[in-house]
mmCIF file of C-alpha atoms and ligand atoms in Angstrom:
data_model
loop_
_atom_site.group_PDB
_atom_site.id
_atom_site.type_symbol
_atom_site.label_atom_id
_atom_site.label_comp_id
_atom_site.label_asym_id
_atom_site.label_seq_id
_atom_site.Cartn_x
_atom_site.Cartn_y
_atom_site.Cartn_z
ATOM 1 C CA UNK F 1 89.969 77.621 38.072
ATOM 2 C CA UNK F 2 90.612 75.828 41.318
ATOM 3 C CA UNK F 3 92.999 77.497 43.723
ATOM 4 C CA UNK F 4 94.734 75.288 46.269
ATOM 5 C CA UNK F 5 95.936 76.885 49.495
ATOM 6 C CA UNK F 6 98.017 74.896 51.946
ATOM 7 C CA UNK F 7 98.439 75.330 55.694
ATOM 8 C CA UNK F 8 100.758 73.120 57.701
ATOM 9 C CA UNK F 9 99.407 72.591 61.204
ATOM 10 C CA UNK F 10 100.031 70.774 64.506
ATOM 11 C CA UNK F 11 103.137 68.905 65.688
ATOM 12 C CA UNK F 12 102.534 66.235 63.023
ATOM 13 C CA UNK F 13 103.143 68.900 60.339
ATOM 14 C CA UNK F 14 99.897 67.986 58.642
ATOM 15 C CA UNK F 15 98.789 69.739 55.467
ATOM 16 C CA UNK F 16 95.351 71.339 55.655
ATOM 17 C CA UNK F 17 93.909 72.258 52.265
ATOM 18 C CA UNK F 18 91.541 75.001 51.198
ATOM 19 C CA UNK F 19 90.120 74.630 47.709
ATOM 20 C CA UNK F 20 88.205 77.487 46.154
ATOM 21 C CA UNK F 21 87.380 78.940 42.749
ATOM 22 C CA UNK F 22 86.271 82.227 41.181
ATOM 23 C CA UNK F 23 82.868 81.886 42.884
ATOM 24 C CA UNK F 24 84.699 82.287 46.251
ATOM 25 C CA UNK F 25 83.002 79.160 47.552
ATOM 26 C CA UNK F 26 85.482 76.979 49.373
ATOM 27 C CA UNK F 27 85.902 73.524 50.928
ATOM 28 C CA UNK F 28 88.277 72.737 53.770
ATOM 29 C CA UNK F 29 89.984 69.340 53.661
ATOM 30 C CA UNK F 30 91.575 67.771 56.769
ATOM 31 C CA UNK F 31 91.744 70.744 59.129
ATOM 32 C CA UNK F 32 94.664 70.034 61.436
ATOM 33 C CA UNK F 33 94.452 73.342 63.304
ATOM 34 C CA UNK F 34 94.471 72.887 67.074
ATOM 35 C CA UNK F 35 96.154 75.856 68.735
ATOM 36 C CA UNK F 36 94.378 79.202 68.741
ATOM 37 C CA UNK F 37 97.099 80.727 66.521
ATOM 38 C CA UNK F 38 96.490 77.998 63.946
ATOM 39 C CA UNK F 39 92.735 78.566 64.032
ATOM 40 C CA UNK F 40 93.294 82.279 63.571
ATOM 41 C CA UNK F 41 95.667 81.727 60.670
ATOM 42 C CA UNK F 42 92.947 79.756 58.900
ATOM 43 C CA UNK F 43 90.042 82.068 59.666
ATOM 44 C CA UNK F 44 91.898 85.273 58.838
ATOM 45 C CA UNK F 45 92.919 83.833 55.464
ATOM 46 C CA UNK F 46 89.286 82.975 54.754
ATOM 47 C CA UNK F 47 88.170 86.417 55.843
ATOM 48 C CA UNK F 48 90.842 88.344 53.924
ATOM 49 C CA UNK F 49 90.073 86.414 50.739
ATOM 50 C CA UNK F 50 86.336 86.749 51.269
ATOM 51 C CA UNK F 51 85.755 82.998 50.951
ATOM 52 C CA UNK F 52 82.542 81.198 51.794
ATOM 53 C CA UNK F 53 83.177 77.806 53.376
ATOM 54 C CA UNK F 54 80.517 75.371 52.141
ATOM 55 C CA UNK F 55 81.739 71.962 53.292
ATOM 56 C CA UNK F 56 84.279 70.191 55.473
ATOM 57 C CA UNK F 57 85.925 67.029 54.129
ATOM 58 C CA UNK F 58 88.219 64.389 55.627
ATOM 59 C CA UNK F 59 90.412 62.147 53.487
ATOM 60 C CA UNK F 60 90.641 59.886 56.540
ATOM 61 C CA UNK F 61 90.207 60.285 60.274
ATOM 62 C CA UNK F 62 93.609 60.008 61.938
ATOM 63 C CA UNK F 63 94.184 62.517 64.727
ATOM 64 C CA UNK F 64 96.416 64.927 62.809
ATOM 65 C CA UNK F 65 93.765 65.338 60.076
ATOM 66 C CA UNK F 66 90.749 65.883 62.340
ATOM 67 C CA UNK F 67 92.021 68.107 65.174
ATOM 68 C CA UNK F 68 90.255 71.136 63.634
ATOM 69 C CA UNK F 69 87.026 69.420 62.572
ATOM 70 C CA UNK F 70 84.970 70.682 65.502
ATOM 71 C CA UNK F 71 86.297 74.233 65.210
ATOM 72 C CA UNK F 72 85.563 74.451 61.468
ATOM 73 C CA UNK F 73 82.089 72.928 61.828
ATOM 74 C CA UNK F 74 81.121 75.346 64.573
ATOM 75 C CA UNK F 75 82.729 78.411 63.036
ATOM 76 C CA UNK F 76 81.281 78.013 59.536
ATOM 77 C CA UNK F 77 78.178 75.901 60.290
ATOM 78 C CA UNK F 78 79.121 73.341 57.666
ATOM 79 C CA UNK F 79 78.655 69.595 57.431
ATOM 80 C CA UNK F 80 81.457 67.078 57.764
ATOM 81 C CA UNK F 81 81.800 64.513 54.988
ATOM 82 C CA UNK F 82 83.960 61.394 55.346
ATOM 83 C CA UNK F 83 83.906 57.703 54.508
ATOM 84 C CA UNK F 84 81.799 55.534 56.835
ATOM 85 C CA UNK F 85 84.555 52.938 57.278
ATOM 86 C CA UNK F 86 86.704 55.543 59.058
ATOM 87 C CA UNK F 87 83.976 56.382 61.590
ATOM 88 C CA UNK F 88 85.415 54.051 64.280
ATOM 89 C CA UNK F 89 88.865 55.559 63.564
ATOM 90 C CA UNK F 90 87.372 59.010 64.206
ATOM 91 C CA UNK F 91 85.592 57.859 67.380
ATOM 92 C CA UNK F 92 88.868 56.451 68.738
ATOM 93 C CA UNK F 93 90.630 59.830 68.468
ATOM 94 C CA UNK F 94 88.983 61.302 71.577
ATOM 95 C CA UNK F 95 90.178 58.276 73.564
ATOM 96 C CA UNK F 96 93.854 58.651 72.668
ATOM 97 C CA UNK F 97 94.083 62.423 71.982
ATOM 98 C CA UNK F 98 94.970 63.291 75.636
ATOM 99 C CA UNK F 99 97.911 60.877 75.485
ATOM 100 C CA UNK F 100 99.330 63.019 72.694
ATOM 101 C CA UNK F 101 98.744 66.183 74.714
ATOM 102 C CA UNK F 102 95.585 67.290 72.876
ATOM 103 C CA UNK F 103 93.493 67.637 76.026
ATOM 104 C CA UNK F 104 91.104 70.127 74.428
ATOM 105 C CA UNK F 105 90.189 67.977 71.430
ATOM 106 C CA UNK F 106 86.443 67.820 70.788
ATOM 107 C CA UNK F 107 84.976 65.280 68.399
ATOM 108 C CA UNK F 108 82.843 66.356 65.450
ATOM 109 C CA UNK F 109 80.509 63.713 64.059
ATOM 110 C CA UNK F 110 80.273 62.788 60.382
ATOM 111 C CA UNK F 111 77.156 64.277 58.745
ATOM 112 C CA UNK F 112 77.497 62.816 55.270
ATOM 113 C CA UNK F 113 79.095 59.570 54.184
ATOM 114 C CA UNK F 114 81.077 59.791 50.963
ATOM 115 C CA UNK F 115 82.524 57.065 48.778
ATOM 116 C CA UNK F 116 84.027 56.471 45.342
ATOM 117 C CA UNK F 117 81.522 57.570 42.707
ATOM 118 C CA UNK F 118 80.163 60.441 44.798
ATOM 119 C CA UNK F 119 80.979 64.023 43.921
ATOM 120 C CA UNK F 120 81.766 67.136 45.942
ATOM 121 C CA UNK F 121 80.519 70.422 44.513
ATOM 122 C CA UNK F 122 81.462 73.973 45.401
ATOM 123 C CA UNK F 123 81.107 77.074 43.247
ATOM 124 C CA UNK F 124 81.718 76.080 39.630
ATOM 125 C CA UNK F 125 83.846 73.103 40.638
ATOM 126 C CA UNK F 126 83.227 69.385 40.962
ATOM 127 C CA UNK F 127 85.558 66.999 42.763
ATOM 128 C CA UNK F 128 85.423 63.257 42.158
ATOM 129 C CA UNK F 129 86.270 60.702 44.813
ATOM 130 C CA UNK F 130 88.514 57.630 44.871
ATOM 131 C CA UNK F 131 88.390 55.001 47.609
ATOM 132 C CA UNK F 132 92.060 54.374 48.458
ATOM 133 C CA UNK F 133 92.387 52.227 51.623
ATOM 134 C CA UNK F 134 95.654 50.901 53.043
ATOM 135 C CA UNK F 135 96.894 53.734 55.251
ATOM 136 C CA UNK F 136 93.466 54.047 56.865
ATOM 137 C CA UNK F 137 90.622 51.629 56.097
ATOM 138 C CA UNK F 138 88.181 54.318 54.932
ATOM 139 C CA UNK F 139 90.643 56.578 53.140
ATOM 140 C CA UNK F 140 89.388 58.614 50.166
ATOM 141 C CA UNK F 141 91.077 61.056 47.755
ATOM 142 C CA UNK F 142 89.469 64.060 46.068
ATOM 143 C CA UNK F 143 90.398 64.986 42.508
ATOM 144 C CA UNK F 144 89.550 67.102 39.503
ATOM 145 C CA UNK F 145 90.703 65.634 36.190
ATOM 146 C CA UNK F 146 90.376 68.821 34.149
ATOM 147 C CA UNK F 147 92.730 70.778 36.364
ATOM 148 C CA UNK F 148 94.904 67.845 37.466
ATOM 149 C CA UNK F 149 94.466 68.403 41.168
ATOM 150 C CA UNK F 150 94.302 65.522 43.637
ATOM 151 C CA UNK F 151 94.109 65.954 47.411
ATOM 152 C CA UNK F 152 95.453 62.549 48.288
ATOM 153 C CA UNK F 153 95.805 62.455 52.084
ATOM 154 C CA UNK F 154 98.339 59.994 53.464
ATOM 155 C CA UNK F 155 98.390 57.556 50.543
ATOM 156 C CA UNK F 156 101.173 58.742 48.240
ATOM 157 C CA UNK F 157 103.930 61.172 49.283
ATOM 158 C CA UNK F 158 106.772 62.677 47.273
ATOM 159 C CA UNK F 159 109.234 59.775 47.343
ATOM 160 C CA UNK F 160 107.330 57.825 49.975
ATOM 161 C CA UNK F 161 103.982 56.325 50.965
ATOM 162 C CA UNK F 162 101.693 56.432 53.993
ATOM 163 C CA UNK F 163 102.527 54.261 56.971
ATOM 164 C CA UNK F 164 100.617 51.003 57.277
ATOM 165 C CA UNK F 165 101.334 50.034 60.883
ATOM 166 C CA UNK F 166 98.354 51.836 62.421
ATOM 167 C CA UNK F 167 95.041 50.019 63.133
ATOM 168 C CA UNK F 168 93.288 49.226 59.862
ATOM 169 C CA UNK F 169 96.454 49.718 57.811
ATOM 170 C CA UNK F 170 97.672 47.211 55.226
ATOM 171 C CA UNK F 171 100.747 47.527 53.015
ATOM 172 C CA UNK F 172 99.511 45.429 50.061
ATOM 173 C CA UNK F 173 96.178 47.257 50.075
ATOM 174 C CA UNK F 174 97.968 50.615 50.059
ATOM 175 C CA UNK F 175 100.225 49.704 47.122
ATOM 176 C CA UNK F 176 97.170 48.453 45.232
ATOM 177 C CA UNK F 177 95.300 51.709 45.957
ATOM 178 C CA UNK F 178 98.235 53.720 44.619
ATOM 179 C CA UNK F 179 98.940 51.650 41.528
ATOM 180 C CA UNK F 180 95.344 50.885 40.545
ATOM 181 C CA UNK F 181 93.652 54.135 41.551
ATOM 182 C CA UNK F 182 96.029 57.076 42.029
ATOM 183 C CA UNK F 183 98.266 56.155 39.083
ATOM 184 C CA UNK F 184 95.195 55.787 36.841
ATOM 185 C CA UNK F 185 94.628 59.546 37.207
ATOM 186 C CA UNK F 186 97.422 60.094 34.668
ATOM 187 C CA UNK F 187 101.023 61.251 34.799
ATOM 188 C CA UNK F 188 100.157 64.939 34.821
ATOM 189 C CA UNK F 189 97.999 64.694 37.934
ATOM 190 C CA UNK F 190 99.435 66.784 40.784
ATOM 191 C CA UNK F 191 99.058 65.007 44.108
ATOM 192 C CA UNK F 192 98.859 67.150 47.234
ATOM 193 C CA UNK F 193 99.622 64.872 50.192
ATOM 194 C CA UNK F 194 98.796 65.056 53.876
ATOM 195 C CA UNK F 195 102.459 65.657 54.703
ATOM 196 C CA UNK F 196 105.297 67.220 52.744
ATOM 197 C CA UNK F 197 105.391 68.815 49.300
ATOM 198 C CA UNK F 198 103.206 68.069 46.304
ATOM 199 C CA UNK F 199 104.317 65.698 43.570
ATOM 200 C CA UNK F 200 102.996 64.283 40.303
ATOM 201 C CA UNK F 201 101.735 60.828 39.424
ATOM 202 C CA UNK F 202 104.338 60.640 36.646
ATOM 203 C CA UNK F 203 107.235 61.341 38.984
ATOM 204 C CA UNK F 204 106.135 58.770 41.584
ATOM 205 C CA UNK F 205 105.252 56.208 38.926
ATOM 206 C CA UNK F 206 108.861 56.320 37.747
ATOM 207 C CA UNK F 207 110.885 56.906 40.883
ATOM 208 C CA UNK F 208 108.982 56.154 44.094
ATOM 209 C CA UNK F 209 110.988 53.467 45.954
ATOM 210 C CA UNK F 210 107.819 51.767 47.257
ATOM 211 C CA UNK F 211 105.380 51.794 44.394
ATOM 212 C CA UNK F 212 107.076 52.767 41.099
ATOM 213 C CA UNK F 213 105.962 50.677 38.134
ATOM 214 C CA UNK F 214 108.749 48.471 36.821
ATOM 215 C CA UNK F 215 108.887 47.871 33.082
HETATM 216 ZN ZN1 ZN O 301 96.980 59.389 58.522
#
């Protein structure tokens, strides 16, 4: 059984996800922790629950999702996996981070490129990957069909969608990613987004003002 734990970090109120199962192996997705208190919140949870962090994953590489990459890599000696297309997006973060006040940001490099068709394994769990560009050009989502869990990043939100006005963003591409890929995961799929509360594919398919399917 996959357990999903959610931490909301940094001024962007970004959701950082910890996925683990009965084996106690764990992956960290989009660590947004920046301040020391945020880092400590994450590490003490891992310690208290006796989890073993085995990999670090990014759905995409916007600043709010990667602020804690370096800390997690160093602390747990794990590799960072992300899509290659977002590598320039990641490299740009250190250039603009000080403008947002993140003067202590340190870049962590991608160790493993992941794409649709690849799988992430931890403990007794396998996550599949969807390539869902539009918000960011190299955006991916991680999902498990048996347990209806999808860590979707900034693609589909409860009642909204990711913004498409940042470099590499495209509205039509995003809608296509949602309707062709995310919606194909089935109505019961629970989507855990990069911001705000979780939702289901069924709910957004029927009522999302941007991407609902019209009969
Ligand atoms: Zn983003």
